[in-house]
mmCIF file of C-alpha atoms and ligand atoms in Angstrom:
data_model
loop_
_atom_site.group_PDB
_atom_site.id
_atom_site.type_symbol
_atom_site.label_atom_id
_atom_site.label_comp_id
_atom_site.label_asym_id
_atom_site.label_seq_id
_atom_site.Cartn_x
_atom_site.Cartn_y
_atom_site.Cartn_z
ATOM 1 C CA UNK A 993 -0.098 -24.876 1.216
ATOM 2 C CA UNK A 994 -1.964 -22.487 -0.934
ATOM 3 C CA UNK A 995 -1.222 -18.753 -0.223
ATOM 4 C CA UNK A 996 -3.949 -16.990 1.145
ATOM 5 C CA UNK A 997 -2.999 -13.000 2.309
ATOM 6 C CA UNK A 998 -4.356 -10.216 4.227
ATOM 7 C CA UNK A 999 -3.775 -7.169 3.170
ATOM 8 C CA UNK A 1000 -4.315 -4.207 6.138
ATOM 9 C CA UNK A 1001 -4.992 -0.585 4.742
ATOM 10 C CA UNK A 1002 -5.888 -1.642 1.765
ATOM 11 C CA UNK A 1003 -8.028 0.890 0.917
ATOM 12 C CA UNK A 1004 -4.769 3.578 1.514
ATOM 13 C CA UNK A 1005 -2.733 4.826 -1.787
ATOM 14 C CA UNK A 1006 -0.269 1.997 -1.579
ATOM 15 C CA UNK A 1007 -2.697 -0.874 -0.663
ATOM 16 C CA UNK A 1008 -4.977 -0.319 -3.183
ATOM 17 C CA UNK A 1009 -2.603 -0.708 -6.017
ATOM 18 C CA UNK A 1010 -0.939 -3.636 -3.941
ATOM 19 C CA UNK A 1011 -4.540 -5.133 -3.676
ATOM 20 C CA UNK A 1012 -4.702 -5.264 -7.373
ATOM 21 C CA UNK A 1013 -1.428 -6.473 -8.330
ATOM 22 C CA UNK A 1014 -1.688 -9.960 -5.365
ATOM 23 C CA UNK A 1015 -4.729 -10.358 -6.964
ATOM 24 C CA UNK A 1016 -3.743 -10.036 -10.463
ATOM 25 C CA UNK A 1017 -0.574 -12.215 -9.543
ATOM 26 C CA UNK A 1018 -2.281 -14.751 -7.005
ATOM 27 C CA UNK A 1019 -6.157 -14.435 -7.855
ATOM 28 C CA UNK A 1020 -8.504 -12.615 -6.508
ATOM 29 C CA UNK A 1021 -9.872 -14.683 -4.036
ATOM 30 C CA UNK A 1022 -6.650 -15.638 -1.936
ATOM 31 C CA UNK A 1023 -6.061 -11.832 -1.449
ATOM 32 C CA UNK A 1024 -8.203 -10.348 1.294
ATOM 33 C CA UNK A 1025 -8.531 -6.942 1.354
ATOM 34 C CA UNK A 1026 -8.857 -5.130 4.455
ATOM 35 C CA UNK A 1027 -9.864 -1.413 6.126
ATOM 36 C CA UNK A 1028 -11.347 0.657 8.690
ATOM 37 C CA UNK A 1029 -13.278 2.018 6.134
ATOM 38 C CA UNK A 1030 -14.814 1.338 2.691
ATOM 39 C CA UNK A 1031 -12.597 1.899 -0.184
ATOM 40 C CA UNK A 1032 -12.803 2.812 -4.321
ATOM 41 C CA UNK A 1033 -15.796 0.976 -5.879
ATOM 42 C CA UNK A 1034 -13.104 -0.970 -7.940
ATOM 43 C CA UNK A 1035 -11.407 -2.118 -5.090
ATOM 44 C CA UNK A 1036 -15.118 -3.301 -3.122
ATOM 45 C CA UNK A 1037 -15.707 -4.877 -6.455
ATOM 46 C CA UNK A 1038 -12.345 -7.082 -6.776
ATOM 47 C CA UNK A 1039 -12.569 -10.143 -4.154
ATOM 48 C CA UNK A 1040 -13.336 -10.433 -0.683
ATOM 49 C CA UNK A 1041 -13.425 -7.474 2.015
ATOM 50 C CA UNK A 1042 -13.338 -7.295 5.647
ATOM 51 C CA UNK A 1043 -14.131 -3.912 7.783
ATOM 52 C CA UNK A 1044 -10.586 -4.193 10.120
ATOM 53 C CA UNK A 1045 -8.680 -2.515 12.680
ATOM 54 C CA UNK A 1046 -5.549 -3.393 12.890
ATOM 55 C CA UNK A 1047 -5.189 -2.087 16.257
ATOM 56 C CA UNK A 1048 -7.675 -4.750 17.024
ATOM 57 C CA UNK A 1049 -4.884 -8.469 17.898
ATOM 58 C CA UNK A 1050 -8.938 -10.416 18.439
ATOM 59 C CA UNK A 1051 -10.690 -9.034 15.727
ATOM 60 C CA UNK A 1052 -7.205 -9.601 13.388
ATOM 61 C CA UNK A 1053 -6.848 -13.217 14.915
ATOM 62 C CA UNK A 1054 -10.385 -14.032 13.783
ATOM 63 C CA UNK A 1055 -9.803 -12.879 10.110
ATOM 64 C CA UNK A 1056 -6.416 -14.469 9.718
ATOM 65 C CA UNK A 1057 -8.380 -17.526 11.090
ATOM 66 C CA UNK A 1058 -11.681 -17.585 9.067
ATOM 67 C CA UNK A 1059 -9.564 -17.355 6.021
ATOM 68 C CA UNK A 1060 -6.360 -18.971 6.512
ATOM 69 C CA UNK A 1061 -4.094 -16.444 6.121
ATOM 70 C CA UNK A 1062 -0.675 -17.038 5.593
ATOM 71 C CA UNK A 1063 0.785 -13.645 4.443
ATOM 72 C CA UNK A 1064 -0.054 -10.371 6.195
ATOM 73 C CA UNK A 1065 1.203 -6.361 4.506
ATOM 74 C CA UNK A 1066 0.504 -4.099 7.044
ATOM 75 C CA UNK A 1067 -0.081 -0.912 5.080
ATOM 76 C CA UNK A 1068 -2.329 1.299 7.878
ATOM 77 C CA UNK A 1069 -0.211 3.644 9.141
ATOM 78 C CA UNK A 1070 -0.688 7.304 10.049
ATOM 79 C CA UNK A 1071 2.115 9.594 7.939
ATOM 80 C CA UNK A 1072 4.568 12.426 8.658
ATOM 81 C CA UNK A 1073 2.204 15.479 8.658
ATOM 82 C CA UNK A 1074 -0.873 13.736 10.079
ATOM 83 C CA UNK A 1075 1.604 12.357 13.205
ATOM 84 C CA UNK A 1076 2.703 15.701 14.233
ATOM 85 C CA UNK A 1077 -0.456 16.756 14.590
ATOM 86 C CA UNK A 1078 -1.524 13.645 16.639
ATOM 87 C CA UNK A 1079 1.213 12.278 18.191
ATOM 88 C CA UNK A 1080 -0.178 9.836 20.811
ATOM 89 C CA UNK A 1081 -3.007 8.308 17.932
ATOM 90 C CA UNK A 1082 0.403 8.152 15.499
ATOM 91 C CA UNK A 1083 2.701 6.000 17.834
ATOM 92 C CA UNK A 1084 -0.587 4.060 18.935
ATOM 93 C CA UNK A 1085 -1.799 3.074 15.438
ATOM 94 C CA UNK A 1086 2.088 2.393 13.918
ATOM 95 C CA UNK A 1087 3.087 0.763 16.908
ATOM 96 C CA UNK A 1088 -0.199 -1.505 18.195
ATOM 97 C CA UNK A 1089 -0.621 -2.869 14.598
ATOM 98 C CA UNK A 1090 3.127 -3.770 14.166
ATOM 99 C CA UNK A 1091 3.363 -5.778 17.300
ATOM 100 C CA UNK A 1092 -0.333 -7.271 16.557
ATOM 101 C CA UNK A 1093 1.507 -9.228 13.123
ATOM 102 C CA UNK A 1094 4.789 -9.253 14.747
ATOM 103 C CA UNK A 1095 2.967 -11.413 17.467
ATOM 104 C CA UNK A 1096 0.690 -13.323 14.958
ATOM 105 C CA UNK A 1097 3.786 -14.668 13.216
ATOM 106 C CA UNK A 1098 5.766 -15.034 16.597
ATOM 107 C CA UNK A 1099 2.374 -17.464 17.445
ATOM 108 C CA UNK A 1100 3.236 -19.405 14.106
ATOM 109 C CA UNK A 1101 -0.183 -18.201 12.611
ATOM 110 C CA UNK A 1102 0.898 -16.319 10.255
ATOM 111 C CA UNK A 1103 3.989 -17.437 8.119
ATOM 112 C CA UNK A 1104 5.686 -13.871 6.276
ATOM 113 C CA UNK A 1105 4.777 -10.371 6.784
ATOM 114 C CA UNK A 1106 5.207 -7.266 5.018
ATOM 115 C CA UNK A 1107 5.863 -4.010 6.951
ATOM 116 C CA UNK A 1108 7.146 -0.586 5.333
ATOM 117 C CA UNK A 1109 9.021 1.648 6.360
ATOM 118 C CA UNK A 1110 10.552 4.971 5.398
ATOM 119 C CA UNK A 1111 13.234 7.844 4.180
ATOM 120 C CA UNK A 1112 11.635 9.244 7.858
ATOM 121 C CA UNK A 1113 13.488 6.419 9.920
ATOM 122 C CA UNK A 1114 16.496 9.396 9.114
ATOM 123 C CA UNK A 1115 17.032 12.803 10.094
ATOM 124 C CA UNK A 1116 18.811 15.552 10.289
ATOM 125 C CA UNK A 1117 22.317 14.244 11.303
ATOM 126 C CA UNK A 1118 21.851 11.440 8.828
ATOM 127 C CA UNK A 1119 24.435 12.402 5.395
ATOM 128 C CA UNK A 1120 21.640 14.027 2.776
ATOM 129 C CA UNK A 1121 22.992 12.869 -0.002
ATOM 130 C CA UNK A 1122 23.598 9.108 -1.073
ATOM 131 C CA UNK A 1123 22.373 8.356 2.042
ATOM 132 C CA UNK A 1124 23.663 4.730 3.259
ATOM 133 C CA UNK A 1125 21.436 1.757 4.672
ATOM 134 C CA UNK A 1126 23.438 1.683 7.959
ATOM 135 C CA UNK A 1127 24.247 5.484 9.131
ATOM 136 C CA UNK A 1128 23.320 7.742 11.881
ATOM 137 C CA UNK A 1129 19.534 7.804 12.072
ATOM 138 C CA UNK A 1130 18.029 9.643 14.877
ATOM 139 C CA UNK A 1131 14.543 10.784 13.213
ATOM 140 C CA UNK A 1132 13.092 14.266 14.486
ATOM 141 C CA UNK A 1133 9.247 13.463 13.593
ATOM 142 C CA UNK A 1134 6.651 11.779 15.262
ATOM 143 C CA UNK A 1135 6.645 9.381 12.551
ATOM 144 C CA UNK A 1136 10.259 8.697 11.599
ATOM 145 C CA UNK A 1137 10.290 7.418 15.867
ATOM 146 C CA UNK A 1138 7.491 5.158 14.569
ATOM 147 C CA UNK A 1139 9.279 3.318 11.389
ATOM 148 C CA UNK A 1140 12.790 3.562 12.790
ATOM 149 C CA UNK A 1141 10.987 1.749 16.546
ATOM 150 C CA UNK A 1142 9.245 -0.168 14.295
ATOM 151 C CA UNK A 1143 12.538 -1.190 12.363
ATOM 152 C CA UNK A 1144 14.398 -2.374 15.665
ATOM 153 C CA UNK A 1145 11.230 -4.670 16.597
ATOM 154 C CA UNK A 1146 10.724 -5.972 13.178
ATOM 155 C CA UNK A 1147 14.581 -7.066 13.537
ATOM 156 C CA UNK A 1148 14.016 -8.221 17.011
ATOM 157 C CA UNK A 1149 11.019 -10.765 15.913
ATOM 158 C CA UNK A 1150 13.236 -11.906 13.044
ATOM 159 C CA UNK A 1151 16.039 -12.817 15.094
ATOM 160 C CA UNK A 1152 14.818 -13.855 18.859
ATOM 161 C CA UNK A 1153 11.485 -15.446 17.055
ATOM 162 C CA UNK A 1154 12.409 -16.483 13.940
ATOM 163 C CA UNK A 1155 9.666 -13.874 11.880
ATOM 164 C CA UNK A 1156 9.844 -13.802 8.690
ATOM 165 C CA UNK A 1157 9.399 -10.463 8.332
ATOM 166 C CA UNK A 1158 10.266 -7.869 5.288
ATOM 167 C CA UNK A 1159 10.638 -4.381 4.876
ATOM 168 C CA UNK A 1160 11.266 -1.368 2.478
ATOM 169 C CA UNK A 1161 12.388 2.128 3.295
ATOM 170 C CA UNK A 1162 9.912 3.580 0.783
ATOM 171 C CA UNK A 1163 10.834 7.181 -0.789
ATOM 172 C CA UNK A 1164 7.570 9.846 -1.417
ATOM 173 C CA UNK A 1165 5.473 7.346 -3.402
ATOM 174 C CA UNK A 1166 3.891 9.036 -6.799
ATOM 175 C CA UNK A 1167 0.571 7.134 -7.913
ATOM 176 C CA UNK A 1168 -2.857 8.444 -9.704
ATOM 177 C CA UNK A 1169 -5.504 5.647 -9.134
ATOM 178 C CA UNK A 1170 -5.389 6.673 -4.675
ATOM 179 C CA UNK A 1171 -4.265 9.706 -3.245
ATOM 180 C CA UNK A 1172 -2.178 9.587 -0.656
ATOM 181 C CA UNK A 1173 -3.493 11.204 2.776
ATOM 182 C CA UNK A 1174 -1.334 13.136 5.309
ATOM 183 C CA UNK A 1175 2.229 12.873 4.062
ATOM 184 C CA UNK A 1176 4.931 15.300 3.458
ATOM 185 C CA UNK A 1177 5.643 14.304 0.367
ATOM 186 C CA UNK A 1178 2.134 14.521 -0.913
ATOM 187 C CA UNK A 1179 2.842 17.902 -2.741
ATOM 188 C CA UNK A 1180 4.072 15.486 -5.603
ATOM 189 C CA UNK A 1181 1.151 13.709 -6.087
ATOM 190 C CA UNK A 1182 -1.211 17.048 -5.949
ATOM 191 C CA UNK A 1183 1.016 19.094 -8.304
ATOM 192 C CA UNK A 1184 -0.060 16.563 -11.028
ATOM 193 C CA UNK A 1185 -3.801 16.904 -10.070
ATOM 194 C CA UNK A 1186 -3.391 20.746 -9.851
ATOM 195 C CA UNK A 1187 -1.995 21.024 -12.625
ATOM 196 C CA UNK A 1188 -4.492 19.684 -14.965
ATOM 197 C CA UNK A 1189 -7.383 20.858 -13.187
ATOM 198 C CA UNK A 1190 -6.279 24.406 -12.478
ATOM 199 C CA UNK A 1191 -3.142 25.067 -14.124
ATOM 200 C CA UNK A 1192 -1.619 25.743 -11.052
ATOM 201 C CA UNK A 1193 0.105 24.732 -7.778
ATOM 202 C CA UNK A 1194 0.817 26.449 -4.632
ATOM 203 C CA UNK A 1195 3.444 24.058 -2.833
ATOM 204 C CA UNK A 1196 3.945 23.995 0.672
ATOM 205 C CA UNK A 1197 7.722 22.661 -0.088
ATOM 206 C CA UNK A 1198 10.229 25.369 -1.005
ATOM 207 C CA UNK A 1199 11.243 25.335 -4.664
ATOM 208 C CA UNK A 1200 14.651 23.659 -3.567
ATOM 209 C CA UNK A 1201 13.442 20.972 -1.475
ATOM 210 C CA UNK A 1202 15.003 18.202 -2.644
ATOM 211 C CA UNK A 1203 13.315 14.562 -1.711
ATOM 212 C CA UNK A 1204 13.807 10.633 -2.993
ATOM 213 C CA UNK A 1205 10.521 9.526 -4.621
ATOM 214 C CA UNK A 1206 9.028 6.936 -6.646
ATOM 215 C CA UNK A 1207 6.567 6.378 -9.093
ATOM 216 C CA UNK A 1208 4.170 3.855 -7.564
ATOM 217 C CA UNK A 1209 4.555 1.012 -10.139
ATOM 218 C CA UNK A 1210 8.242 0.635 -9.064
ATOM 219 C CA UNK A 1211 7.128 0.322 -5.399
ATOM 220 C CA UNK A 1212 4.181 -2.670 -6.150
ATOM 221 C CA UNK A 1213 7.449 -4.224 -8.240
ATOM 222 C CA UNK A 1214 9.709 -3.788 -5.321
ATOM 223 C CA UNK A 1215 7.523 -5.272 -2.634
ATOM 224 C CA UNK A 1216 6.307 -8.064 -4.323
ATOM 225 C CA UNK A 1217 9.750 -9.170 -4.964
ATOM 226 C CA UNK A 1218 10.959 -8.868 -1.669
ATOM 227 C CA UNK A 1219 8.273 -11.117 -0.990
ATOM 228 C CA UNK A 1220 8.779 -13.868 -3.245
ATOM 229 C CA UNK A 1221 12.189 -13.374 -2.987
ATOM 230 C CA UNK A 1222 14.394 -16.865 -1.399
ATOM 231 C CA UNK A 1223 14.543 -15.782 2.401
ATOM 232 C CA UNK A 1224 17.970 -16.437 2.012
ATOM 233 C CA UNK A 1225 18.493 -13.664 0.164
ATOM 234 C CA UNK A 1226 16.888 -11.016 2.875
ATOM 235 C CA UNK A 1227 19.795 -10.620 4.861
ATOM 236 C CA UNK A 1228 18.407 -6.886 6.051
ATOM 237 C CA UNK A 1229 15.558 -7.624 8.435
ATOM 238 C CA UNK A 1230 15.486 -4.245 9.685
ATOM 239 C CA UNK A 1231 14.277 -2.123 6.130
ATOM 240 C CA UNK A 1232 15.960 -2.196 2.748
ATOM 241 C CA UNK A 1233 16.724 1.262 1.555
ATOM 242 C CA UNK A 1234 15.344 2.005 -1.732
ATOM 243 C CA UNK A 1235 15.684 4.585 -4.277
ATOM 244 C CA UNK A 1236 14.362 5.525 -8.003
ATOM 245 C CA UNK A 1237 14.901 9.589 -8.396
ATOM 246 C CA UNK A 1238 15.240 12.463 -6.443
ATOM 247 C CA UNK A 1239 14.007 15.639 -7.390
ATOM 248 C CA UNK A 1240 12.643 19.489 -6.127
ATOM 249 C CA UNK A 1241 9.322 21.235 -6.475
ATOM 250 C CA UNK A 1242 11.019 23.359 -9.268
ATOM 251 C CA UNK A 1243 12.196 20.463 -10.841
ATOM 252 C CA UNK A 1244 8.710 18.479 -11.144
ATOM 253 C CA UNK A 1245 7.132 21.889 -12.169
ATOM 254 C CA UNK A 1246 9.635 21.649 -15.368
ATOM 255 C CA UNK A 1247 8.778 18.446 -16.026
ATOM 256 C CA UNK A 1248 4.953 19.077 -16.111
ATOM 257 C CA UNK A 1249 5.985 22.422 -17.655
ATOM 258 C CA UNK A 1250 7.101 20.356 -21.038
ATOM 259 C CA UNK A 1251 3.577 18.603 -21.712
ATOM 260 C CA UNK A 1252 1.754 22.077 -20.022
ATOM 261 C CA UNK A 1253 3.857 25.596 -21.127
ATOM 262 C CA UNK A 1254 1.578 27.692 -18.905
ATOM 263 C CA UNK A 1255 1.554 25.798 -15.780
ATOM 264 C CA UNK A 1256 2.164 28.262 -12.861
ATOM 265 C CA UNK A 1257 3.840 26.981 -9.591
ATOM 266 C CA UNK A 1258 4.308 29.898 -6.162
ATOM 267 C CA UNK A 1259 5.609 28.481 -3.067
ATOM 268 C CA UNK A 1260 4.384 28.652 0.435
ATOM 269 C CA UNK A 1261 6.072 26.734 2.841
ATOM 270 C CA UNK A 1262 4.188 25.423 5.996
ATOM 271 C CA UNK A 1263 5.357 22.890 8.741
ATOM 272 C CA UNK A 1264 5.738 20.434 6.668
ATOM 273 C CA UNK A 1265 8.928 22.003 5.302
ATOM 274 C CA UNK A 1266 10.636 21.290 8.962
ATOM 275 C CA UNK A 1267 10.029 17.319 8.266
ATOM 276 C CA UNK A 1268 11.188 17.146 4.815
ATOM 277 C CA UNK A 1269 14.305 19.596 6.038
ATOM 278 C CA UNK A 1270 14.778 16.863 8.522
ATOM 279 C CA UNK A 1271 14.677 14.056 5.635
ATOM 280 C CA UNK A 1272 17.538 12.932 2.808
ATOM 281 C CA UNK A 1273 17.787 14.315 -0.270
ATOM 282 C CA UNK A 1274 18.827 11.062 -2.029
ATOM 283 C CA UNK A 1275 19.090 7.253 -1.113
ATOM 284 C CA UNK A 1276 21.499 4.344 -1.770
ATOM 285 C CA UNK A 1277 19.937 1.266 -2.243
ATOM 286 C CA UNK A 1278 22.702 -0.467 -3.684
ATOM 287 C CA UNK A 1279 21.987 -3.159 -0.578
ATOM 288 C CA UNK A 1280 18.774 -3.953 -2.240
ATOM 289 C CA UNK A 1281 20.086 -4.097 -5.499
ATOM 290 C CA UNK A 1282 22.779 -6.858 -4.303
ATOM 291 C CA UNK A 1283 20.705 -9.356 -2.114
ATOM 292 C CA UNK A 1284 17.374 -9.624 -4.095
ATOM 293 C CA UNK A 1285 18.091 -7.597 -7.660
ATOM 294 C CA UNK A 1286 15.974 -4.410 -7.073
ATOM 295 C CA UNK A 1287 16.248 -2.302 -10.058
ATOM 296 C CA UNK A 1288 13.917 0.833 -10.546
ATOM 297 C CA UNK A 1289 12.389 1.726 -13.329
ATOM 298 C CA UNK A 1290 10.860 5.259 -13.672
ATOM 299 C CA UNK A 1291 12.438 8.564 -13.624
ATOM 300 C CA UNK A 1292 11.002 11.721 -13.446
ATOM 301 C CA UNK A 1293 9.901 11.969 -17.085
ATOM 302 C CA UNK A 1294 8.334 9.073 -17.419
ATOM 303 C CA UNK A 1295 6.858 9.335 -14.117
ATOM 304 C CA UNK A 1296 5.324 12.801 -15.615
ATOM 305 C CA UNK A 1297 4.148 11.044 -18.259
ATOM 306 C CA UNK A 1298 2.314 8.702 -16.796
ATOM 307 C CA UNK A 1299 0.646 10.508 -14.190
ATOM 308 C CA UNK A 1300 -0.504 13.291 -16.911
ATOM 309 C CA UNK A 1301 -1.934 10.760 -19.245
ATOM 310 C CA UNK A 1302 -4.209 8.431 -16.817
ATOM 311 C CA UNK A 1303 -5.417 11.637 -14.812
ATOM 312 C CA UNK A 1304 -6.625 13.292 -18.170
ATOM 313 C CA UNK A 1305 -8.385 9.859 -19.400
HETATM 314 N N1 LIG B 257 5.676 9.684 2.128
HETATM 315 C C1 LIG B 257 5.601 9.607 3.545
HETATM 316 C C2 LIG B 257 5.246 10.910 4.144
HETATM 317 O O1 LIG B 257 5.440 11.904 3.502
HETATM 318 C C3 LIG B 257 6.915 9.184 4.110
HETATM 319 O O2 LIG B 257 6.955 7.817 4.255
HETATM 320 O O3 LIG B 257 4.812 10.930 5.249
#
């Protein structure tokens, strides 16, 4: 059977750049992209397009049937700082569009599904450092309930239903083609833009919040293998942990400090410094590394690197 995927939220920071890498990998017309709204003109321009919400189990059934889809990513999700602001329309949108795939490969019409999840399925009784894949948990934000709920029922569907359904724990995800919308760890994403643009950044993480991330062409690399990897080899059908670099406001500020000397960083910490308190400071993903060979590849420098040099082009 030829694969033919849907991609929901693709018009989001991470489904963009996930768009373009199925397409580039499986071509571009067995990768439908799919939103509740429009996205980049590169990304309308790239293969096939449907306006969907993936709230919507009807309109969803009709797309995956029109096309033939086999593989679904769910990337539409409402994030951290967003969800506490909206708490019903966060659980409603995480939650509906979960169990809408989770059902869709339950009905056999849909084969493998991606669904991610986060460093917010932990909180603040979870160990900071190192953190391991199975430890306390009990998430204080609106959104951690959503990924670690959404964690148990991914599980659930695996092993009642026989889903074939895989998941990351993403860190703070660093990228410069789609900025990222409503997250706490957005701050490292801005800083970059900031930076060149105004040669400055007021952060609304303290200077010694310290938070996993990952430079966005480590997390394309990570889910596509856990896709194509044997099924076998998943043995963690809640969410994989996964880790690349941890770092602090004043520690990114260095590191764009060495390509810009007179970059200026204050801080002014809002509520979004209660959910990344809440959050680990660094990740074990040695699990990951074991069953399917995840290895990261960027650190901080080279993360800096790259971010400065395709923002200034
Ligand atoms: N990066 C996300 C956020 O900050 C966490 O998954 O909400």
């Amino acid at each position: 059977m030829s694969k033919s995927i849907l991609i929901l939220g693709a018009c989001g920071q991470i489904g963009t750049e996930l768009t373009f890498a199925l397409r580039e990998k499986f071509g571009g017309e067995s990768v439908i992209a799919s939103d509740i709204r429009e996205g980049s003109e590169v990304l309308m321009e790239s293969g096939p397009f449907e306006i969907l919400d993936a709230t919507d189990y009807d309109a969803l059934e009709e797309v995956v049937a029109y096309y033939e889809i086999n593989e679904v990513y769910l990337m539409a999700a409402m994030l951290s700082a967003t969800a506490e602001k909206f708490p019903l329309r966060a659980w409603n949108l995480n939650m509906n569009s979960l169990f809408n795939v989770l059902n869709l490969g339950k009905e056999k019409k849909i084969s493998k599904i991606f669904w991610p999840s986060s460093i917010a399925v932990f909180g603040p009784k979870t160990p900071k450092e190192n953190t391991p894949q199975n430890t306390i948990m009990e998430p204080s934000t609106v959104y951690g309930i959503s990924k670690q709920s959404g964690e148990r029922w991914c599980d659930y569907y695996h092993h009642k239903f026989g889903v074939d359904v895989r998941s990351l724990r993403y860190p703070g995800l660093i990228s410069w083609k789609t900025q990222p919308g409503g997250g706490t760890t957005d701050y490292a994403v801005e800083i970059y833009h900031k930076a060149l643009s105004e040669g400055a950044y007021t952060s609304f993480l303290d200077k010694d919040s310290k938070l996993p991330m990952m430079f966005m062409d480590d997390a394309i690399r990570a889910t596509l293998d856990i896709m194509e990897s044997d099924t076998e080899n998943i043995k963690v059908r809640s969410s994989y942990n996964l880790a690349a670099m941890s770092f602090t406001p004043e520690e990114i500020t260095e590191s764009i400090q060495k390509h810009i000397p007179e970059f200026k960083i204050a801080y002014e910490p809002d509520f979004r410094q209660a959910i990344a308190d809440s959050w680990p400071s660094s990740i074990d993903d040695s699990k990951a590394q074991k069953d399917w060979g995840w290895q990261a590849e960027f650190d901080l420098e080279k993360t800096t690197e790259e971010m400065l040099k395709n923002l200034e082009s």
